[in-house]
PDB file of C-alpha atoms and ligand atoms in Angstrom:
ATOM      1  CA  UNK A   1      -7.805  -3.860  16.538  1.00 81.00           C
ATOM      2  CA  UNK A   2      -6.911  -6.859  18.570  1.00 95.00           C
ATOM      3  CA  UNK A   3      -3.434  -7.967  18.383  1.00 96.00           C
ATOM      4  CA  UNK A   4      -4.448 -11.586  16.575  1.00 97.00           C
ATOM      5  CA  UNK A   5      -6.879 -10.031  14.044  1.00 97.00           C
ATOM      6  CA  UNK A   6      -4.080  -7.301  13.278  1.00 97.00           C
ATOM      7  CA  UNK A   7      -1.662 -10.194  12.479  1.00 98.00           C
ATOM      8  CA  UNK A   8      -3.786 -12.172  10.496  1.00 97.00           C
ATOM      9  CA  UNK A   9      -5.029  -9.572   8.324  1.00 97.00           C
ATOM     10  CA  UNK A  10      -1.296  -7.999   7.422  1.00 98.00           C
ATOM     11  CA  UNK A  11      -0.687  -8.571   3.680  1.00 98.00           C
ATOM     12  CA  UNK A  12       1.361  -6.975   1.386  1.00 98.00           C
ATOM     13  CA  UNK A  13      -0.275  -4.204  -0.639  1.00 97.00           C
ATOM     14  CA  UNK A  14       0.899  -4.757  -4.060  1.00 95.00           C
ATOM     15  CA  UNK A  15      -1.665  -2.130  -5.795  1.00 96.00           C
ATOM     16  CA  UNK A  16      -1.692   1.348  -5.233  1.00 97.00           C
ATOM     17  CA  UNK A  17      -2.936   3.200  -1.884  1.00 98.00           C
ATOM     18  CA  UNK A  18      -5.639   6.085  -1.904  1.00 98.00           C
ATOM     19  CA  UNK A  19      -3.825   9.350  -2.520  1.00 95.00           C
ATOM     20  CA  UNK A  20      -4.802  10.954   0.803  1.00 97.00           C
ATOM     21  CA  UNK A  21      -1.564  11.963   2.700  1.00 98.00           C
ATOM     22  CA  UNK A  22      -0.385   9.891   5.835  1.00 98.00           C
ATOM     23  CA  UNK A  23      -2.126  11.872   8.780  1.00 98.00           C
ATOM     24  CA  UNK A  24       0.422  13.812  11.201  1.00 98.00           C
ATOM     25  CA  UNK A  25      -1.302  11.780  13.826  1.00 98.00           C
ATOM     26  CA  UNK A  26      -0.801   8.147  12.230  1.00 98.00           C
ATOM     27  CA  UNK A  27       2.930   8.965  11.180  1.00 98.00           C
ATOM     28  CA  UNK A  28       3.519   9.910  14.778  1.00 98.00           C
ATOM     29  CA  UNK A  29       2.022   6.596  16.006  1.00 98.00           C
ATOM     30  CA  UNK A  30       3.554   4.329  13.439  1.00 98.00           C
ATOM     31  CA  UNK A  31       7.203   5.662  14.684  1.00 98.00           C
ATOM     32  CA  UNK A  32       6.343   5.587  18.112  1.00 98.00           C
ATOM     33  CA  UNK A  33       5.519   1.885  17.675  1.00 98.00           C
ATOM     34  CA  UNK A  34       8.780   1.238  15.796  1.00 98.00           C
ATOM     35  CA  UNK A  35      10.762   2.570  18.451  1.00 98.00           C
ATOM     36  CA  UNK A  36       9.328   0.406  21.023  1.00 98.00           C
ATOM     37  CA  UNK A  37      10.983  -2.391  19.066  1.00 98.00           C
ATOM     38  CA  UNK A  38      13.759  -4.996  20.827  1.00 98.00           C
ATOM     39  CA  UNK A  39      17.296  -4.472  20.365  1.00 98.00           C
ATOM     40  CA  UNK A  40      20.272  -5.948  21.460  1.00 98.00           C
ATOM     41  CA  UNK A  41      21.997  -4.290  24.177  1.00 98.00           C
ATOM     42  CA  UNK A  42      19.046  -1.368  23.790  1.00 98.00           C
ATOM     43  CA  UNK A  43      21.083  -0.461  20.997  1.00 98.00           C
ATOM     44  CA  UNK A  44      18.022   1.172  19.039  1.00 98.00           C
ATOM     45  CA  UNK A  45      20.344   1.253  15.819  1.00 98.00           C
ATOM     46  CA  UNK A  46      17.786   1.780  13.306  1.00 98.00           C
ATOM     47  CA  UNK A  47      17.029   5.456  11.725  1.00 98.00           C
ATOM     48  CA  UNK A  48      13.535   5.913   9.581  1.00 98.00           C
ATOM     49  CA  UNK A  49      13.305   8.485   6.930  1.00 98.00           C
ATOM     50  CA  UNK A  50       9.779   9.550   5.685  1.00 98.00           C
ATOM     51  CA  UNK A  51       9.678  10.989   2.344  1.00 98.00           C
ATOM     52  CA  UNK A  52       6.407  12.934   1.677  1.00 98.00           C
ATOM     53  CA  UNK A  53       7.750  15.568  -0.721  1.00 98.00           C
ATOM     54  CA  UNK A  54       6.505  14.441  -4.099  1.00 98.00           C
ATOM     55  CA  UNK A  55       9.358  15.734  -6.637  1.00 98.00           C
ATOM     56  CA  UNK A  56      11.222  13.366  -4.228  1.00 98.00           C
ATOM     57  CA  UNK A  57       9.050  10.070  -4.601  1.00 98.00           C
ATOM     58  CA  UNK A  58       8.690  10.874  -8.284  1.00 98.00           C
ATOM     59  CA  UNK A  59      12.955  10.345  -8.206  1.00 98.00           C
ATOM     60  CA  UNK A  60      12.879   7.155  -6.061  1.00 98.00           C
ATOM     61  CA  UNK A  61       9.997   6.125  -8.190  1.00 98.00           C
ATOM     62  CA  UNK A  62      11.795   6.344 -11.271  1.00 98.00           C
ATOM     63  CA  UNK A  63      14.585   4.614  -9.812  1.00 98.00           C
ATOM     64  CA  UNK A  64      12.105   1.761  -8.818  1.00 98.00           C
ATOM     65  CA  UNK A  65      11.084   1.598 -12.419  1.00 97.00           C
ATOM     66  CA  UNK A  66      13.943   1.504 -13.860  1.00 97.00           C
ATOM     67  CA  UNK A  67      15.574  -1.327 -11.523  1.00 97.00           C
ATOM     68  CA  UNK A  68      12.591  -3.683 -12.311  1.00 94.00           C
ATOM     69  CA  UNK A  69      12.477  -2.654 -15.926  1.00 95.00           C
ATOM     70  CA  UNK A  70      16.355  -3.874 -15.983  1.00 95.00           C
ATOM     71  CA  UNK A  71      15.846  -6.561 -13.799  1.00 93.00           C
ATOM     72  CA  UNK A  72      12.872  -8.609 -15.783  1.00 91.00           C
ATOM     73  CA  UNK A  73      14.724  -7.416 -19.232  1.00 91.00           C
ATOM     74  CA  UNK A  74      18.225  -9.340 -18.682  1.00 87.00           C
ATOM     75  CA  UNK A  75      16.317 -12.532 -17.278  1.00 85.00           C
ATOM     76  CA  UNK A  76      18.517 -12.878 -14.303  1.00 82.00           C
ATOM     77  CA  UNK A  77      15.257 -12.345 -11.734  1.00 85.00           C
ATOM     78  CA  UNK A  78      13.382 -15.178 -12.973  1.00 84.00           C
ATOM     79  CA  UNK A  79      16.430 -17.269 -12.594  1.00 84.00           C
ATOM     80  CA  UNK A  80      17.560 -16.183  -9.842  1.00 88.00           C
ATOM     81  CA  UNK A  81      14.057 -16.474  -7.835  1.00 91.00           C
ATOM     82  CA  UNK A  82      12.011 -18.542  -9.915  1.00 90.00           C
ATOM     83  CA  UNK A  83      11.900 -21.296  -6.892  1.00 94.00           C
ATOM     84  CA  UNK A  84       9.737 -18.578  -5.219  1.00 96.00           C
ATOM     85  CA  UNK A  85       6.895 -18.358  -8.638  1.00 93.00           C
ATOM     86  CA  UNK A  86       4.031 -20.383  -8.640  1.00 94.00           C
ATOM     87  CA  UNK A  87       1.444 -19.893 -11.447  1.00 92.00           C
ATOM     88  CA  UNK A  88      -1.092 -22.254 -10.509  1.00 93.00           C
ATOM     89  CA  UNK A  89      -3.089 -23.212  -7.357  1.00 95.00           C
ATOM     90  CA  UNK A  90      -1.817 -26.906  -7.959  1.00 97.00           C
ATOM     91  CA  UNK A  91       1.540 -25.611  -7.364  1.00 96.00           C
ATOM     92  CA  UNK A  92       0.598 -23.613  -3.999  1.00 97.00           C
ATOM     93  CA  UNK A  93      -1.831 -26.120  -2.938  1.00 97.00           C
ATOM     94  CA  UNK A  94       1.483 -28.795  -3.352  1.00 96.00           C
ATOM     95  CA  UNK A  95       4.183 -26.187  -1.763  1.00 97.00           C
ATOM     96  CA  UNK A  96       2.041 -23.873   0.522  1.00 97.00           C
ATOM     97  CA  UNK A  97       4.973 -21.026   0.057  1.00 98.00           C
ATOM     98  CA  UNK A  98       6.225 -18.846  -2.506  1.00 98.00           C
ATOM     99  CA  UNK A  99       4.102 -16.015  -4.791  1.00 97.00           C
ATOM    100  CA  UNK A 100       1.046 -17.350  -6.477  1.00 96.00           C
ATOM    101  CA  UNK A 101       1.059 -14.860 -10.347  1.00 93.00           C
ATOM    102  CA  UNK A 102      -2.527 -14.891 -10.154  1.00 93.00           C
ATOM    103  CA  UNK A 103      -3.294 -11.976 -12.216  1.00 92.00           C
ATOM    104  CA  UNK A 104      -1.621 -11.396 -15.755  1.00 88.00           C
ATOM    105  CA  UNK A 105      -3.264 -10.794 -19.596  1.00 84.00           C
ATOM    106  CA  UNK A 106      -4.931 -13.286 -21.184  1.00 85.00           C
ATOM    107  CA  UNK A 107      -1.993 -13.159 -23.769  1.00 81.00           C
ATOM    108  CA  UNK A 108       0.392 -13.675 -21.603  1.00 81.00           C
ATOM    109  CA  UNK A 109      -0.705 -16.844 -20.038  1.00 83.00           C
ATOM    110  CA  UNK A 110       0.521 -19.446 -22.607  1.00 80.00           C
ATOM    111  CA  UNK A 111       4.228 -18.044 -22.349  1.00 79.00           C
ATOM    112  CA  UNK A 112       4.469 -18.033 -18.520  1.00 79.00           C
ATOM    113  CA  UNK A 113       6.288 -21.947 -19.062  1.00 76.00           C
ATOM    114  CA  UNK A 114       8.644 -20.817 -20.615  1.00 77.00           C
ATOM    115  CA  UNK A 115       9.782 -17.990 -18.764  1.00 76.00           C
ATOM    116  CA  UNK A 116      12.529 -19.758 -17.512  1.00 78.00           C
ATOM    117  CA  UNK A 117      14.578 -20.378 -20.882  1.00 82.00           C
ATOM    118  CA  UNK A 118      16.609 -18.066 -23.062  1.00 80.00           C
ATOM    119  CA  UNK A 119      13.768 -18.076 -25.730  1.00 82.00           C
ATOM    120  CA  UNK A 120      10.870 -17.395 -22.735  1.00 81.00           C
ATOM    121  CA  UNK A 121      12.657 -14.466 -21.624  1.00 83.00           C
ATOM    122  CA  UNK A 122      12.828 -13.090 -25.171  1.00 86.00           C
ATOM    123  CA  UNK A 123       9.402 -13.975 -26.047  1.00 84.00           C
ATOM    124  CA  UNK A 124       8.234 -11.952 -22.657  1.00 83.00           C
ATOM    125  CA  UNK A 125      10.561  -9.264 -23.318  1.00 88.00           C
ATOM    126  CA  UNK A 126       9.129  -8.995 -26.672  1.00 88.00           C
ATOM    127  CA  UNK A 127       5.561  -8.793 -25.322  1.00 85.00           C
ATOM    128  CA  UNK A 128       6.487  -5.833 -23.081  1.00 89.00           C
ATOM    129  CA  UNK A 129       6.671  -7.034 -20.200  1.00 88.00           C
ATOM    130  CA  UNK A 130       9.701  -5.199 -18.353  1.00 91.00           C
ATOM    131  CA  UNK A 131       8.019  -1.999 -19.816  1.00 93.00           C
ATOM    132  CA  UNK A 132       4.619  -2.889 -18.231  1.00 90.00           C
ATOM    133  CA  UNK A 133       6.360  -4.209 -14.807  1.00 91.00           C
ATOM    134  CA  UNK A 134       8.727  -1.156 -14.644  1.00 95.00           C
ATOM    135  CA  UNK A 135       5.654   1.123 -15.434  1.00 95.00           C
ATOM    136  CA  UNK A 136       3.255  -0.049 -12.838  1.00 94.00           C
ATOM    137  CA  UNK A 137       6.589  -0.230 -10.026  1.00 96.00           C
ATOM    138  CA  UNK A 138       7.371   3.267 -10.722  1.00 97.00           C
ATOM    139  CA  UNK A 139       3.577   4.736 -10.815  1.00 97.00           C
ATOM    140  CA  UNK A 140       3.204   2.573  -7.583  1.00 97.00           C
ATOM    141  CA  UNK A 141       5.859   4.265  -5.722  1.00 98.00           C
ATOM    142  CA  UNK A 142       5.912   7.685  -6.631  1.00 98.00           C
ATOM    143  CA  UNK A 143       1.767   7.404  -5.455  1.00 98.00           C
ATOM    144  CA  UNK A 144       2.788   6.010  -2.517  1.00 98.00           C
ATOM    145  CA  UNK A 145       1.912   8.903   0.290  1.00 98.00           C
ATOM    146  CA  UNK A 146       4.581   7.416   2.374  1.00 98.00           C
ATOM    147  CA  UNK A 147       7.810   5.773   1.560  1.00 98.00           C
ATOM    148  CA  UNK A 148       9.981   4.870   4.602  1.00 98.00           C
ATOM    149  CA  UNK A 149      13.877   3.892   4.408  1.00 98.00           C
ATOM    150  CA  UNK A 150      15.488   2.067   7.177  1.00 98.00           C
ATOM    151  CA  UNK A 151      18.724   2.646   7.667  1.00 98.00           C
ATOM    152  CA  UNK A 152      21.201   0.517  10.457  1.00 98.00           C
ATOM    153  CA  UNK A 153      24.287   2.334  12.273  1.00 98.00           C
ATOM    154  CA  UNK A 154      27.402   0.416  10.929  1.00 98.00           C
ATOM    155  CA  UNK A 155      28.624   0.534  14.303  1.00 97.00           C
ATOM    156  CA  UNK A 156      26.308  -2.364  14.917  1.00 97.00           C
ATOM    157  CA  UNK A 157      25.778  -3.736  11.526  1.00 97.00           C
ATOM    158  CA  UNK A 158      29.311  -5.341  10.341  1.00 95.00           C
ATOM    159  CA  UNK A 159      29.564  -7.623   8.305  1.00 87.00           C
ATOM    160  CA  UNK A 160      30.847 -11.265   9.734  1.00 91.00           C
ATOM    161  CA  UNK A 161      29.989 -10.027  13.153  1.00 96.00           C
ATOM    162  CA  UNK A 162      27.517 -11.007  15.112  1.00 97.00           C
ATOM    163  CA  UNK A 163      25.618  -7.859  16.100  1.00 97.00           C
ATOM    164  CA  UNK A 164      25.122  -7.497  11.902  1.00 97.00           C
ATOM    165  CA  UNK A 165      22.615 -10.237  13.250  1.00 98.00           C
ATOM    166  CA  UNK A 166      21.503  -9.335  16.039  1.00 98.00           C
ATOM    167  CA  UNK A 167      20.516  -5.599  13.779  1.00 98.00           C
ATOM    168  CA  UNK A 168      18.963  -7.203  11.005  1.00 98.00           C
ATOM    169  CA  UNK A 169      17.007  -9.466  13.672  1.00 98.00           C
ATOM    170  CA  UNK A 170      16.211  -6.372  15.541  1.00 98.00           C
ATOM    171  CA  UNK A 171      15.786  -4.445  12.150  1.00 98.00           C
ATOM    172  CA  UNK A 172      12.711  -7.517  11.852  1.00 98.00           C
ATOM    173  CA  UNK A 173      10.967  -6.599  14.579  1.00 98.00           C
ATOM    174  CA  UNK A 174      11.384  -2.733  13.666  1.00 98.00           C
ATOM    175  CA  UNK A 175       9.026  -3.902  10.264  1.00 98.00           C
ATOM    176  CA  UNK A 176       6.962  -6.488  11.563  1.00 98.00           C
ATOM    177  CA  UNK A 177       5.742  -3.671  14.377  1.00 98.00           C
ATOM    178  CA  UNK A 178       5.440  -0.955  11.336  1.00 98.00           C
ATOM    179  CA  UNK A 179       3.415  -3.083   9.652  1.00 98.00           C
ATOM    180  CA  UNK A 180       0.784  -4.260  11.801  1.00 98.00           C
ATOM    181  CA  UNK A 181       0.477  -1.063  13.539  1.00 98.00           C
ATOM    182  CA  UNK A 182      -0.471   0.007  10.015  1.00 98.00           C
ATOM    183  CA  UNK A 183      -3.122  -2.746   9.709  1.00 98.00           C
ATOM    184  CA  UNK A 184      -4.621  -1.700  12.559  1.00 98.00           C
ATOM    185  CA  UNK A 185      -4.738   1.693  11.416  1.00 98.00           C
ATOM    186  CA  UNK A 186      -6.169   1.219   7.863  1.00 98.00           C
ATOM    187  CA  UNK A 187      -3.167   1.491   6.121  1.00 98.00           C
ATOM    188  CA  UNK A 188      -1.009  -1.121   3.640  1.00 98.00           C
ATOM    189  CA  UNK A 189       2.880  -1.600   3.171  1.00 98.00           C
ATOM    190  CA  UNK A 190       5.062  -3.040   0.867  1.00 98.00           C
ATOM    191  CA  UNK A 191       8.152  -3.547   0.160  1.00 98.00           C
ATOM    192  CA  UNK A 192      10.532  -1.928  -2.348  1.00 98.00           C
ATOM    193  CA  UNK A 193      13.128  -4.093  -2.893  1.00 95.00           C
ATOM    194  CA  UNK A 194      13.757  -4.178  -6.767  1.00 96.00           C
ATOM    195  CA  UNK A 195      16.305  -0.991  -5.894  1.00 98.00           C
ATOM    196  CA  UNK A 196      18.463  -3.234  -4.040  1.00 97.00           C
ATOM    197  CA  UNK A 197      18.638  -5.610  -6.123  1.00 96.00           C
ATOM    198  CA  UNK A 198      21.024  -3.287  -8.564  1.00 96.00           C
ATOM    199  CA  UNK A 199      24.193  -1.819  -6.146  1.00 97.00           C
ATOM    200  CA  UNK A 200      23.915   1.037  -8.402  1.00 98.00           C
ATOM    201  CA  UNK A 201      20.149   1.950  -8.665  1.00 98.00           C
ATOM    202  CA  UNK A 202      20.659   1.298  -3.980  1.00 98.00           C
ATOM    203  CA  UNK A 203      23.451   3.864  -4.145  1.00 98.00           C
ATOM    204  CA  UNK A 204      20.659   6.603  -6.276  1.00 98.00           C
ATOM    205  CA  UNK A 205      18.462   6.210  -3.419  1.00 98.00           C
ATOM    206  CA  UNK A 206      21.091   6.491  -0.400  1.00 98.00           C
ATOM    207  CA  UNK A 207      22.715   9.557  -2.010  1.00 98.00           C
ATOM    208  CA  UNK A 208      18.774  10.622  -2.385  1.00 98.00           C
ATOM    209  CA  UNK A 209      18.271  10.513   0.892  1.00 98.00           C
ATOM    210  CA  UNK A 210      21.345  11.595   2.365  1.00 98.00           C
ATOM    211  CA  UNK A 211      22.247   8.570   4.471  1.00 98.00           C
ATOM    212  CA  UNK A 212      25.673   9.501   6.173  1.00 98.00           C
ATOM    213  CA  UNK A 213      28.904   7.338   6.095  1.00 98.00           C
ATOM    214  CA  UNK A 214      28.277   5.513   9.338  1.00 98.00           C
ATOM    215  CA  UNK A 215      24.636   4.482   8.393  1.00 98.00           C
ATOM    216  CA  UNK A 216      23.828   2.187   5.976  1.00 98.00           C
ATOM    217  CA  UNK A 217      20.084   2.215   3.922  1.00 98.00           C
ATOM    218  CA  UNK A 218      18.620  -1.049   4.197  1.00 98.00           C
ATOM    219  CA  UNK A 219      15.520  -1.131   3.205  1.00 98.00           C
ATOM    220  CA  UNK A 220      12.466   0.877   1.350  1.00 98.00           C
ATOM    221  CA  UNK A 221       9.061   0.333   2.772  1.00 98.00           C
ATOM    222  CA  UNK A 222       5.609   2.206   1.130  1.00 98.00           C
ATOM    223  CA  UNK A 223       3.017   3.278   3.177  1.00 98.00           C
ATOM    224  CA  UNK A 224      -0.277   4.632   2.685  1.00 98.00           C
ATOM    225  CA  UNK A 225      -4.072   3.988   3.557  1.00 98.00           C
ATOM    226  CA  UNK A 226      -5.800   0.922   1.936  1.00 98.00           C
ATOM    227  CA  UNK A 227      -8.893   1.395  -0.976  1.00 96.00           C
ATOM    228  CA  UNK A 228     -10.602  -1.358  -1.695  1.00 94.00           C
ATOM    229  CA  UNK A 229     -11.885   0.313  -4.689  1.00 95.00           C
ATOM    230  CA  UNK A 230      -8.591   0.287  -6.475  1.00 96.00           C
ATOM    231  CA  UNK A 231      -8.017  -1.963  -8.923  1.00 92.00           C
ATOM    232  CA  UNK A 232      -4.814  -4.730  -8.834  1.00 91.00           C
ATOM    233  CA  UNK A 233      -1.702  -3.924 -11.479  1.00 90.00           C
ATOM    234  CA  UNK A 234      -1.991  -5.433 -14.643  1.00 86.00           C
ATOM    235  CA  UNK A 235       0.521  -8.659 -13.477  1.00 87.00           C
ATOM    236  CA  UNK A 236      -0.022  -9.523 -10.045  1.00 92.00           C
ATOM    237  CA  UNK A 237       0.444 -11.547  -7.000  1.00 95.00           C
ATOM    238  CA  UNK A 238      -0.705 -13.013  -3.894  1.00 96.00           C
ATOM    239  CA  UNK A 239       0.613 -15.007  -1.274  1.00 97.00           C
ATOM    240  CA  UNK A 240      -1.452 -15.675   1.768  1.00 97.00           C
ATOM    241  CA  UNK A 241      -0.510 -19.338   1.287  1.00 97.00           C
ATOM    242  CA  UNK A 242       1.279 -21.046   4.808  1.00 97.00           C
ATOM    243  CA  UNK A 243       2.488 -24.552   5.644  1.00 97.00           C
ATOM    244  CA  UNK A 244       0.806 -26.292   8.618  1.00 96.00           C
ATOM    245  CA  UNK A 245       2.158 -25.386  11.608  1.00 96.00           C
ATOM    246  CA  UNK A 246       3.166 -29.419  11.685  1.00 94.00           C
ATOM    247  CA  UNK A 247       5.382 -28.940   9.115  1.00 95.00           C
ATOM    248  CA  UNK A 248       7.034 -26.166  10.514  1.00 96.00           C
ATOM    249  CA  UNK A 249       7.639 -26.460  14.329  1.00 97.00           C
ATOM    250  CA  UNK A 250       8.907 -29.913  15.547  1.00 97.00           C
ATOM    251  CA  UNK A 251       8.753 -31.265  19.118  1.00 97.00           C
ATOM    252  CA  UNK A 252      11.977 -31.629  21.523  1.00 97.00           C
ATOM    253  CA  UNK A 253      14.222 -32.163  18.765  1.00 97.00           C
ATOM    254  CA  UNK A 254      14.382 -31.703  14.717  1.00 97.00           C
ATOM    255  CA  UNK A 255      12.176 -34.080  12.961  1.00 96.00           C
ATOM    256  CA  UNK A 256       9.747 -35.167  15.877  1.00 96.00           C
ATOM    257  CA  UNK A 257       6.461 -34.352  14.995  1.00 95.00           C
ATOM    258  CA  UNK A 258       4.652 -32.111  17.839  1.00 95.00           C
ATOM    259  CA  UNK A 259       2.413 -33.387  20.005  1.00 88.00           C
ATOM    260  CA  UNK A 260      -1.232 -33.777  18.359  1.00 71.00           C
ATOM    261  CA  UNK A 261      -2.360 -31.446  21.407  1.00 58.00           C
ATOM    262  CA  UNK A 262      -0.183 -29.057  20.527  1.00 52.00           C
ATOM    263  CA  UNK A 263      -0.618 -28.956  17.024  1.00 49.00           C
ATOM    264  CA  UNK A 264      -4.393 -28.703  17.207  1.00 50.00           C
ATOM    265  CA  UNK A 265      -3.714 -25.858  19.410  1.00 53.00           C
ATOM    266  CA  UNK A 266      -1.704 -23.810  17.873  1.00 50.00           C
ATOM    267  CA  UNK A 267      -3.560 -24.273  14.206  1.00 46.00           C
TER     268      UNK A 267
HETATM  269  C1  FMN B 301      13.103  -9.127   3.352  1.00 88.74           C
HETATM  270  C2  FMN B 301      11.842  -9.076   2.556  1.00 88.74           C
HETATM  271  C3  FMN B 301      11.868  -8.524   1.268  1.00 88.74           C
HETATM  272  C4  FMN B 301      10.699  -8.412   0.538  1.00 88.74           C
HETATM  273  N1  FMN B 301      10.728  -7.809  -0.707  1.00 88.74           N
HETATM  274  C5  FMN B 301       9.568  -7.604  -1.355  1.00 88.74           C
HETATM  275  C6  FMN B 301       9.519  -6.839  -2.570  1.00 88.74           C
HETATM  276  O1  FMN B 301      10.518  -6.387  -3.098  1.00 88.74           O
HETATM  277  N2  FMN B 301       8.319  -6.602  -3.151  1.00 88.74           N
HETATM  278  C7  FMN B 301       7.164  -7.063  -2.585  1.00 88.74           C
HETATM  279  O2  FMN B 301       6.108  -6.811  -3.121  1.00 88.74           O
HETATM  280  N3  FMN B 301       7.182  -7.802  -1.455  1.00 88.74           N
HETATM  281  C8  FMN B 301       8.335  -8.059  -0.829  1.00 88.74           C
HETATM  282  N4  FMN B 301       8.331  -8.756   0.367  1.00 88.74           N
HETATM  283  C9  FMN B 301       7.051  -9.259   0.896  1.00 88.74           C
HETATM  284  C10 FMN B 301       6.891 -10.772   0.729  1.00 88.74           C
HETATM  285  O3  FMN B 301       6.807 -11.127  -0.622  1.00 88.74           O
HETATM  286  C11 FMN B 301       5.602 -11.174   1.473  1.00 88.74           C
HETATM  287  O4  FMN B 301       5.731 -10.827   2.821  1.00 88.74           O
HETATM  288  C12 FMN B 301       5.321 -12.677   1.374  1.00 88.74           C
HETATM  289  O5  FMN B 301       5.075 -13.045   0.039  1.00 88.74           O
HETATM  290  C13 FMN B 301       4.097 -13.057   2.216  1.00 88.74           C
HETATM  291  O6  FMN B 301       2.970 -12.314   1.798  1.00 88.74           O
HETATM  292  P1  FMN B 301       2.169 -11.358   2.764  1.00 88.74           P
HETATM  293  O7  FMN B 301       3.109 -10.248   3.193  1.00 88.74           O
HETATM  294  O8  FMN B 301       1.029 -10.816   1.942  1.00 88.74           O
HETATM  295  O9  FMN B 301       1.729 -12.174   3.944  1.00 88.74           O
HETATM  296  C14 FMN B 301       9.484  -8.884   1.090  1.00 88.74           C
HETATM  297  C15 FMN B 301       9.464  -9.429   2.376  1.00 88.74           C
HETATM  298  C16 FMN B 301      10.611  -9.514   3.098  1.00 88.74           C
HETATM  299  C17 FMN B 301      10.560 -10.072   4.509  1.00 88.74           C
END
């Protein structure tokens, strides 16, 4: 796959993958790839762990559930993020950024305004919806053929320093080179970040996986080959929504618009 087409077609998978297992060969490139990542200093701090076993993803799965059950139950994720929902095309048509909740029930839909007060959240709460979104987020992991954590070396990543940057940059590049050398090999990623989110539920999955003292888990990735036959989850997003590239990049110095040439270049 050329390098441009591979870019443009990575998305995050949000349904589930076809059950087939990763092949030995396509594991082997996807790491290989990784590794060939920038660093600073060649530092390479990043370790990947593959979990295939499935009594394993069923645990991590759980855990998945159960963070986004809690999270959407107490309210605090549509507050905290809710700059990030839209739930109309007039609203990514005005912003051209955050996650379009294109697909929910029918029933649902009159609520969604009111997500964002006290009553909302009960209402929602009411009408299942942690249950449903901590359902499909646990099935969706523990199907997932693949689930990759990333872990960084704490020699590198301290906080307040400035190699904690330079890692998490470098840890960047690590994902963005995962993911489209999974595009080009048929295969869909996303992330699994609803874990994190809950100190507790993070520390379940490093103690899971073993991470030692000097390492530090920082993020959950699932992996396995796309099927276009498989249907979305029952509440869903998409985002494939981007600002111009004129209101993004600016020429010289902050606030000049680029160049027309340039612009109508780069678009
Ligand atoms: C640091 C980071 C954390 C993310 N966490 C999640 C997540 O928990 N669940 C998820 O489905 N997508 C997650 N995403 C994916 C973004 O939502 C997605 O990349 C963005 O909406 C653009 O959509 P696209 O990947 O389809 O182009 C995360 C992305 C990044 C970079």
């Amino acid at each position: 796959m050329d390098l441009y087409d591979a870019i443009h077609a990575r998305h995050t998978t949000n349904g589930a993958f076809d059950s087939r297992p990763v092949s030995q060969e396509d594991k082997q490139r996807l790491l290989e790839m990784a590794a060939r990542a920038p660093s600073h200093f060649n530092s390479q701090p990043w370790r990947f762990i593959l979990v295939e076993n499935a009594a394993r993803r069923k645990q991590i799965g759980h855990i998945a559930g159960e963070s986004m059950r809690q999270l959407i139950e107490n309210g605090e994720f549509w507050q905290q993020y809710r700059r990030y929902f839209r739930f109309n095309q007039h609203e990514v048509d005005t912003t051209h950024d955050g996650i379009h909740f294109d697909t929910m029930p029918n029933v649902l839909k009159p609520f969604v305004k009111y997500l964002f007060t006290d009553q909302g959240n009960k209402v929602v709460n009411a009408m299942q919806v942690p249950r449903v979104l901590g359902n499909d987020a646990r099935k969706l992991v523990e199907s997932s053929p693949l689930l990759l954590g990333l872990a960084l070396n704490r020699t590198e990543y301290k906080p307040d320093q400035l190699s904690s940057l330079y890692s998490v940059i470098s840890l960047g590049a690590v994902v963005q080179t995962i993911w489209l050398s999974a595009t080009a090999l048929g295969m869909g990623l996303q992330f699994v970040s609803t874990p994190q989110e809950i100190p507790t539920q993070w520390a379940r999955v490093s103690q899971l996986l073993q991470i030692p003292d000097n390492f530090e888990l920082l993020l959950m990735l699932r992996l396995g080959y796309v099927n276009p036959d498989i249907k979305r989850p029952t509440i869903d997003w998409t985002s494939p929504q981007r600002k111009g590239i004129h209101e993004l990049a600016f020429q010289e110095q902050w606030g000049e618009p680029l160049t027309n040439e340039h612009d109508a270049a780069l678009q």
